Structure formats: C-alpha cells, structure tokens
Amino acid sequence: MTAQITPLIAGNWKMNGTTASLGEVQKLAGLLTQGGGPRCTVVICPPATLLERLNELAASSGIVTGGQDCHPAPSGAHTGDISAQMLADAGAQYVIVGHSERRTDHHETDDLVQLKALAVHSAGLVPIICVGETEDQRDAGDALSVVAAQLAGSLPDDWTGHEIVIAYEPVWAIGTGRTPTPAEIAEMHDAIRADLETRFGERGAATRILYGGSMKPSNASQILRIGNVNGGLVGGASLLANDFHAIISAV
Ligand code: PEP
C-alpha cells in the first residue's frame, strides 16, 4: 500500500440485506470498538432501505455508509431510481458508480458513469468509480487498454475541490473466488496510478485505488500489501461481521 494514503475498505452488500442483517453490523461495530477503532476508512454500502438505520447503529464505531448507485439527476420523474441527494439525506458519504453489474445488467456506459460521478460530487459525496476487464478481454491481452479507456471515459475532467476513489474490479474475479496474481494486480494498479498522475497531477497521486474481486480474509493481507493498492471493495465477504472484520484488520 502507499504509506501516505489512508486506506479504505468498502463493503458492497449488493441486493442483500434486511433488518436481520443489522445484527452483523452491530457485531462488526463491537469488534471494531474492542480493537480501538479501525485504522482505515470503513464504508458499508447496504441497500438504500437500510442506510439510515445502519448509520444510527454504526456511527459510533467509525463505520460510514455509502450508496450502491444513483441517478445522474437530483430529482424528477424516474420511477424506482434514487438520487445522490437522497443518499446524502439518508446519511451516506460515498456512492459506488459504474459497478460491472450495473454496466452489464443496465447497459451503463462510461459517459453515464461520469454523469453519475458528477451527480455524486454535486451532492457533496465521494464517488467510488469502478473499472475492470472481462475474462475475454484479459485473455486477449487487452486488460490494460480496456481499463485505461474506462478511466478516460468515466472520470470527470474537473473534480477540483472534490475527492474520487477508483475501484479496479476484474469482472471475472467478482463473486467467483478467483483473483488475479499479485503481479497482475500490481501491474494494473501501477498503470491506473500513472494514468491518474498524468491526468490530474498531485490529486491523482493521492487518489485511493481499491482492489475488488473475491477479496476475503485468506487473501486480504497479500493483496493489501501490493503497491498502489489503497484498500478493497468487498462483496460477499462484507456480509459477515467476522470476515469483514478480518479484512479490515489486514490493513
Ligand atoms: C463486488 O461486487 O464489488 C465484489 C468485489 O464482489 P466479491 O467480493 O463478492 O467478489
């Protein structure tokens, strides 16, 4: 990891979680408090239905919350959608945008992801912008160029006064139990860092780049030790307090 950047571990609950799941948050909050508080930023992105209650439960333990997606508009006739303003109103501080499941299931383009990132900034929140190649793209030797193109299209040119977080999530590693080798992760994160520095200078050098895709207690410390890996975006393993705590503790 890069020493001067505060690492961030974010849990993405996806479409999982009801009132009963708050017990896991209570357990996690207890574990973190017993250990003297987290040594990194800890974010949980639950379904929007749980945001407010999760905030109330977890705030004293240092856990903050995030949304999983938002509409680019602040309000309007968009049935079923949620805006960044609404997420902010419910207490969120971060919003995931451009997750590969959104890009695939909802045909989200880089342009749309960029609009969403701008909407997140307008609401005073921090976007976690996801990028990552498919297995076919990696096998074809195109992983670096695919991610570079996603970064070019998904990141706003002007985020002066705001923060962004990047999450590199190889699509083929999400929910599969498979991960890239440490060398492959290092190569991609170094390339993303170089890209960010070229485009945004010092702000790019200070931007957190998370790894996501089958991160779990057994591989977290190896992955988090890699240069330019500044934390993780964790799906399945964030649903259980013990597993998520073990990943947070690996920082
Ligand atoms: C994700 O969906 O962002 C993710 C990383 O999922 P998993 O950890 O389950 O692979």
Tab-separated table of C-alpha atoms and ligand atoms in Angstrom:
chain	number	residue	atom	x	y	z
A	1	MET	CA	0.000	0.000	0.000
A	2	THR	CA	1.032	3.615	-0.413
A	3	ALA	CA	2.079	4.865	3.035
A	4	GLN	CA	0.694	8.412	2.975
A	5	ILE	CA	-2.778	7.448	1.698
A	6	THR	CA	-5.363	6.415	4.313
A	7	PRO	CA	-6.629	3.026	3.123
A	8	LEU	CA	-10.324	2.417	2.587
A	9	ILE	CA	-12.214	-0.841	2.908
A	10	ALA	CA	-15.721	-0.708	1.468
A	11	GLY	CA	-18.355	-3.426	1.694
A	12	ASN	CA	-20.814	-3.737	-1.174
A	13	TRP	CA	-23.865	-5.638	0.028
A	14	LYS	CA	-25.465	-5.586	-3.439
A	15	MET	CA	-29.150	-6.661	-3.316
A	16	ASN	CA	-28.679	-8.408	0.020
A	17	GLY	CA	-29.771	-7.337	3.463
A	18	THR	CA	-32.908	-6.843	5.507
A	19	THR	CA	-33.458	-5.757	9.089
A	20	ALA	CA	-31.975	-9.063	10.297
A	21	SER	CA	-28.633	-8.172	8.677
A	22	LEU	CA	-28.204	-5.247	11.032
A	23	GLY	CA	-27.137	-7.800	13.657
A	24	GLU	CA	-23.933	-8.353	11.643
A	25	VAL	CA	-23.297	-4.598	11.637
A	26	GLN	CA	-23.779	-4.440	15.378
A	27	LYS	CA	-21.309	-7.301	15.754
A	28	LEU	CA	-18.792	-5.614	13.444
A	29	ALA	CA	-19.147	-2.322	15.311
A	30	GLY	CA	-18.444	-4.160	18.557
A	31	LEU	CA	-15.358	-5.873	17.149
A	32	LEU	CA	-14.000	-2.575	15.797
A	33	THR	CA	-14.652	-0.748	19.067
A	34	GLN	CA	-12.990	-3.531	21.103
A	35	GLY	CA	-9.933	-3.214	18.878
A	36	GLY	CA	-9.680	0.548	19.485
A	37	GLY	CA	-11.366	1.573	16.208
A	38	PRO	CA	-10.411	0.920	12.575
A	39	ARG	CA	-7.039	2.046	11.226
A	40	CYS	CA	-8.591	2.804	7.863
A	41	THR	CA	-11.787	4.281	6.455
A	42	VAL	CA	-14.534	1.647	6.697
A	43	VAL	CA	-17.572	2.035	4.455
A	44	ILE	CA	-20.633	-0.220	4.178
A	45	CYS	CA	-22.849	0.204	1.115
A	46	PRO	CA	-26.098	-1.550	2.046
A	47	PRO	CA	-29.353	-1.474	0.088
A	48	ALA	CA	-30.800	2.042	0.358
A	49	THR	CA	-33.597	0.700	2.576
A	50	LEU	CA	-31.071	0.124	5.378
A	51	LEU	CA	-28.925	3.250	5.060
A	52	GLU	CA	-30.427	5.326	7.836
A	53	ARG	CA	-30.689	2.502	10.334
A	54	LEU	CA	-27.178	1.311	9.572
A	55	ASN	CA	-25.844	4.835	10.129
A	56	GLU	CA	-27.501	5.039	13.510
A	57	LEU	CA	-26.098	1.674	14.552
A	58	ALA	CA	-22.588	2.060	13.275
A	59	ALA	CA	-21.595	5.708	13.504
A	60	SER	CA	-20.024	5.465	16.966
A	61	SER	CA	-17.701	2.667	15.800
A	62	GLY	CA	-16.291	4.749	12.937
A	63	ILE	CA	-18.151	2.941	10.138
A	64	VAL	CA	-19.581	5.239	7.459
A	65	THR	CA	-22.072	4.330	4.761
A	66	GLY	CA	-22.440	4.599	1.014
A	67	GLY	CA	-24.979	4.039	-1.732
A	68	GLN	CA	-24.546	1.396	-4.443
A	69	ASP	CA	-25.642	3.558	-7.373
A	70	CYS	CA	-27.515	6.772	-8.110
A	71	HIS	CA	-29.362	8.506	-10.911
A	72	PRO	CA	-27.479	11.394	-12.557
A	73	ALA	CA	-30.344	13.820	-11.878
A	74	PRO	CA	-31.008	15.272	-8.410
A	75	SER	CA	-34.780	14.571	-8.613
A	76	GLY	CA	-37.553	14.051	-11.147
A	77	ALA	CA	-39.761	11.548	-12.922
A	78	HIS	CA	-37.514	8.478	-12.700
A	79	THR	CA	-39.577	5.755	-11.077
A	80	GLY	CA	-37.560	3.366	-8.959
A	81	ASP	CA	-34.346	5.392	-9.095
A	82	ILE	CA	-32.556	7.136	-6.270
A	83	SER	CA	-30.543	10.351	-6.430
A	84	ALA	CA	-27.239	11.199	-4.777
A	85	GLN	CA	-29.057	13.926	-2.833
A	86	MET	CA	-31.392	11.310	-1.376
A	87	LEU	CA	-28.467	9.104	-0.402
A	88	ALA	CA	-26.814	12.110	1.266
A	89	ASP	CA	-30.064	12.857	3.073
A	90	ALA	CA	-30.064	9.276	4.400
A	91	GLY	CA	-26.534	9.793	5.753
A	92	ALA	CA	-24.362	8.261	3.013
A	93	GLN	CA	-20.878	9.670	2.435
A	94	TYR	CA	-19.851	7.575	-0.576
A	95	VAL	CA	-21.619	6.206	-3.672
A	96	ILE	CA	-20.414	3.323	-5.863
A	97	VAL	CA	-20.853	4.166	-9.554
A	98	GLY	CA	-20.088	2.073	-12.627
A	99	HIS	CA	-20.046	-1.295	-10.868
A	100	SER	CA	-19.702	-4.007	-13.519
A	101	GLU	CA	-23.087	-5.427	-12.512
A	102	ARG	CA	-24.641	-2.031	-13.371
A	103	ARG	CA	-22.594	-1.774	-16.564
A	104	THR	CA	-23.796	-5.261	-17.613
A	105	ASP	CA	-27.344	-5.502	-16.209
A	106	HIS	CA	-28.319	-1.916	-17.017
A	107	HIS	CA	-26.054	-1.269	-20.020
A	108	GLU	CA	-24.357	1.641	-18.302
A	109	THR	CA	-21.766	3.417	-20.450
A	110	ASP	CA	-18.668	5.344	-19.389
A	111	ASP	CA	-20.493	8.592	-20.243
A	112	LEU	CA	-23.340	7.723	-17.901
A	113	VAL	CA	-20.933	6.671	-15.161
A	114	GLN	CA	-19.203	10.039	-15.484
A	115	LEU	CA	-22.552	11.866	-15.145
A	116	LYS	CA	-23.292	9.833	-12.052
A	117	ALA	CA	-19.875	10.672	-10.568
A	118	LEU	CA	-20.598	14.367	-11.159
A	119	ALA	CA	-24.009	13.982	-9.509
A	120	VAL	CA	-22.323	12.383	-6.504
A	121	HIS	CA	-19.960	15.362	-6.232
A	122	SER	CA	-22.877	17.784	-6.541
A	123	ALA	CA	-24.476	16.109	-3.540
A	124	GLY	CA	-21.232	16.556	-1.578
A	125	LEU	CA	-20.423	12.836	-1.557
A	126	VAL	CA	-17.456	10.795	-2.812
A	127	PRO	CA	-17.914	8.515	-5.838
A	128	ILE	CA	-16.233	5.103	-5.861
A	129	ILE	CA	-15.809	4.680	-9.621
A	130	CYS	CA	-15.461	1.042	-10.723
A	131	VAL	CA	-13.486	-0.187	-13.720
A	132	GLY	CA	-12.356	-3.644	-14.780
A	133	GLU	CA	-11.932	-6.007	-17.703
A	134	THR	CA	-13.824	-9.175	-18.589
A	135	GLU	CA	-12.095	-12.537	-18.809
A	136	ASP	CA	-12.128	-12.459	-22.619
A	137	GLN	CA	-10.526	-9.025	-22.613
A	138	ARG	CA	-7.778	-10.220	-20.251
A	139	ASP	CA	-7.192	-13.376	-22.288
A	140	ALA	CA	-6.881	-11.231	-25.409
A	141	GLY	CA	-4.194	-9.150	-23.704
A	142	ASP	CA	-6.439	-6.083	-23.604
A	143	ALA	CA	-6.894	-5.637	-19.836
A	144	LEU	CA	-4.720	-2.525	-19.540
A	145	SER	CA	-6.193	-0.774	-22.567
A	146	VAL	CA	-9.798	-1.605	-21.564
A	147	VAL	CA	-9.309	-0.169	-18.085
A	148	ALA	CA	-7.493	2.890	-19.476
A	149	ALA	CA	-10.444	3.566	-21.786
A	150	GLN	CA	-12.933	3.148	-18.918
A	151	LEU	CA	-10.930	5.576	-16.794
A	152	ALA	CA	-10.718	8.074	-19.642
A	153	GLY	CA	-14.483	7.946	-20.161
A	154	SER	CA	-15.781	7.542	-16.616
A	155	LEU	CA	-13.750	10.132	-14.707
A	156	PRO	CA	-14.831	13.765	-14.801
A	157	ASP	CA	-12.114	16.130	-16.066
A	158	ASP	CA	-12.813	18.625	-13.342
A	159	TRP	CA	-13.183	17.436	-9.783
A	160	THR	CA	-11.464	20.381	-8.167
A	161	GLY	CA	-12.417	20.555	-4.502
A	162	HIS	CA	-13.800	17.008	-4.551
A	163	GLU	CA	-12.462	13.534	-3.951
A	164	ILE	CA	-12.834	10.390	-6.004
A	165	VAL	CA	-11.968	6.783	-5.281
A	166	ILE	CA	-11.198	4.259	-8.013
A	167	ALA	CA	-12.014	0.561	-7.652
A	168	TYR	CA	-10.268	-1.856	-10.004
A	169	GLU	CA	-12.524	-4.903	-10.189
A	170	PRO	CA	-11.752	-7.523	-12.819
A	171	VAL	CA	-15.214	-8.719	-13.824
A	172	TRP	CA	-14.080	-12.353	-13.887
A	173	ALA	CA	-12.960	-12.147	-10.249
A	174	ILE	CA	-16.241	-10.810	-8.841
A	175	GLY	CA	-18.071	-13.453	-6.851
A	176	THR	CA	-16.072	-16.292	-8.437
A	177	GLY	CA	-13.443	-16.983	-5.778
A	178	ARG	CA	-10.756	-16.314	-8.396
A	179	THR	CA	-8.313	-13.426	-8.175
A	180	PRO	CA	-5.565	-12.098	-10.428
A	181	THR	CA	-1.996	-12.858	-9.359
A	182	PRO	CA	-0.263	-10.245	-7.188
A	183	ALA	CA	1.836	-9.328	-10.243
A	184	GLU	CA	-1.284	-8.761	-12.344
A	185	ILE	CA	-2.858	-6.609	-9.623
A	186	ALA	CA	0.364	-4.618	-9.239
A	187	GLU	CA	0.646	-4.072	-12.985
A	188	MET	CA	-2.927	-2.761	-13.214
A	189	HIS	CA	-2.768	-0.567	-10.111
A	190	ASP	CA	0.562	0.935	-11.225
A	191	ALA	CA	-0.962	1.690	-14.630
A	192	ILE	CA	-4.022	3.307	-13.028
A	193	ARG	CA	-1.779	5.407	-10.760
A	194	ALA	CA	0.325	6.540	-13.726
A	195	ASP	CA	-2.827	7.419	-15.636
A	196	LEU	CA	-4.248	9.410	-12.709
A	197	GLU	CA	-0.968	11.279	-12.190
A	198	THR	CA	-0.678	12.156	-15.860
A	199	ARG	CA	-4.220	13.456	-15.982
A	200	PHE	CA	-4.621	15.026	-12.542
A	201	GLY	CA	-1.111	15.568	-11.117
A	202	GLU	CA	-0.871	15.563	-7.311
A	203	ARG	CA	-4.558	14.821	-6.889
A	204	GLY	CA	-4.085	11.692	-8.972
A	205	ALA	CA	-1.098	10.711	-6.823
A	206	ALA	CA	-3.258	11.000	-3.682
A	207	THR	CA	-6.333	9.184	-5.025
A	208	ARG	CA	-7.243	5.886	-3.392
A	209	ILE	CA	-7.222	2.906	-5.750
A	210	LEU	CA	-9.095	-0.081	-4.327
A	211	TYR	CA	-8.873	-3.673	-5.483
A	212	GLY	CA	-12.148	-5.618	-5.705
A	213	GLY	CA	-12.962	-9.196	-6.691
A	214	SER	CA	-13.129	-12.165	-4.298
A	215	MET	CA	-11.203	-10.411	-1.549
A	216	LYS	CA	-11.514	-12.491	1.609
A	217	PRO	CA	-9.770	-12.984	4.946
A	218	SER	CA	-7.360	-15.530	3.445
A	219	ASN	CA	-6.032	-13.272	0.661
A	220	ALA	CA	-6.594	-9.755	2.016
A	221	SER	CA	-3.201	-9.154	3.592
A	222	GLN	CA	-1.352	-10.379	0.488
A	223	ILE	CA	-3.429	-8.107	-1.777
A	224	LEU	CA	-3.348	-5.086	0.545
A	225	ARG	CA	0.455	-5.274	0.700
A	226	ILE	CA	0.780	-4.621	-3.047
A	227	GLY	CA	1.990	-1.141	-4.030
A	228	ASN	CA	-0.731	1.266	-5.175
A	229	VAL	CA	-3.441	-0.906	-3.620
A	230	ASN	CA	-5.046	1.517	-1.166
A	231	GLY	CA	-7.820	-0.722	0.108
A	232	GLY	CA	-10.542	-3.002	-1.125
A	233	LEU	CA	-14.087	-3.144	-2.395
A	234	VAL	CA	-15.534	-6.292	-0.881
A	235	GLY	CA	-18.744	-8.029	-1.918
A	236	GLY	CA	-19.639	-11.413	-0.415
A	237	ALA	CA	-17.157	-11.259	2.456
A	238	SER	CA	-18.621	-7.962	3.680
A	239	LEU	CA	-21.901	-9.621	4.646
A	240	LEU	CA	-20.447	-11.447	7.646
A	241	ALA	CA	-19.028	-9.405	10.505
A	242	ASN	CA	-16.166	-11.797	11.255
A	243	ASP	CA	-14.979	-11.964	7.630
A	244	PHE	CA	-15.261	-8.236	7.031
A	245	HIS	CA	-13.513	-7.514	10.324
A	246	ALA	CA	-10.674	-9.841	9.368
A	247	ILE	CA	-10.227	-7.948	6.073
A	248	ILE	CA	-10.323	-4.565	7.841
A	249	SER	CA	-7.776	-5.886	10.337
A	250	ALA	CA	-5.468	-6.930	7.494
A	251	VAL	CA	-4.859	-3.255	6.651
B	1	PEP	C1	-18.062	-6.570	-5.796
B	1	PEP	O1	-19.170	-6.906	-6.189
B	1	PEP	O2	-17.746	-5.371	-5.803
B	1	PEP	C2	-17.152	-7.614	-5.307
B	1	PEP	C3	-15.908	-7.328	-5.188
B	1	PEP	O3	-17.734	-8.822	-5.033
B	1	PEP	P1	-16.983	-10.125	-4.399
B	1	PEP	O4	-16.072	-9.616	-3.290
B	1	PEP	O5	-18.074	-10.964	-3.861
B	1	PEP	O6	-16.190	-10.739	-5.484
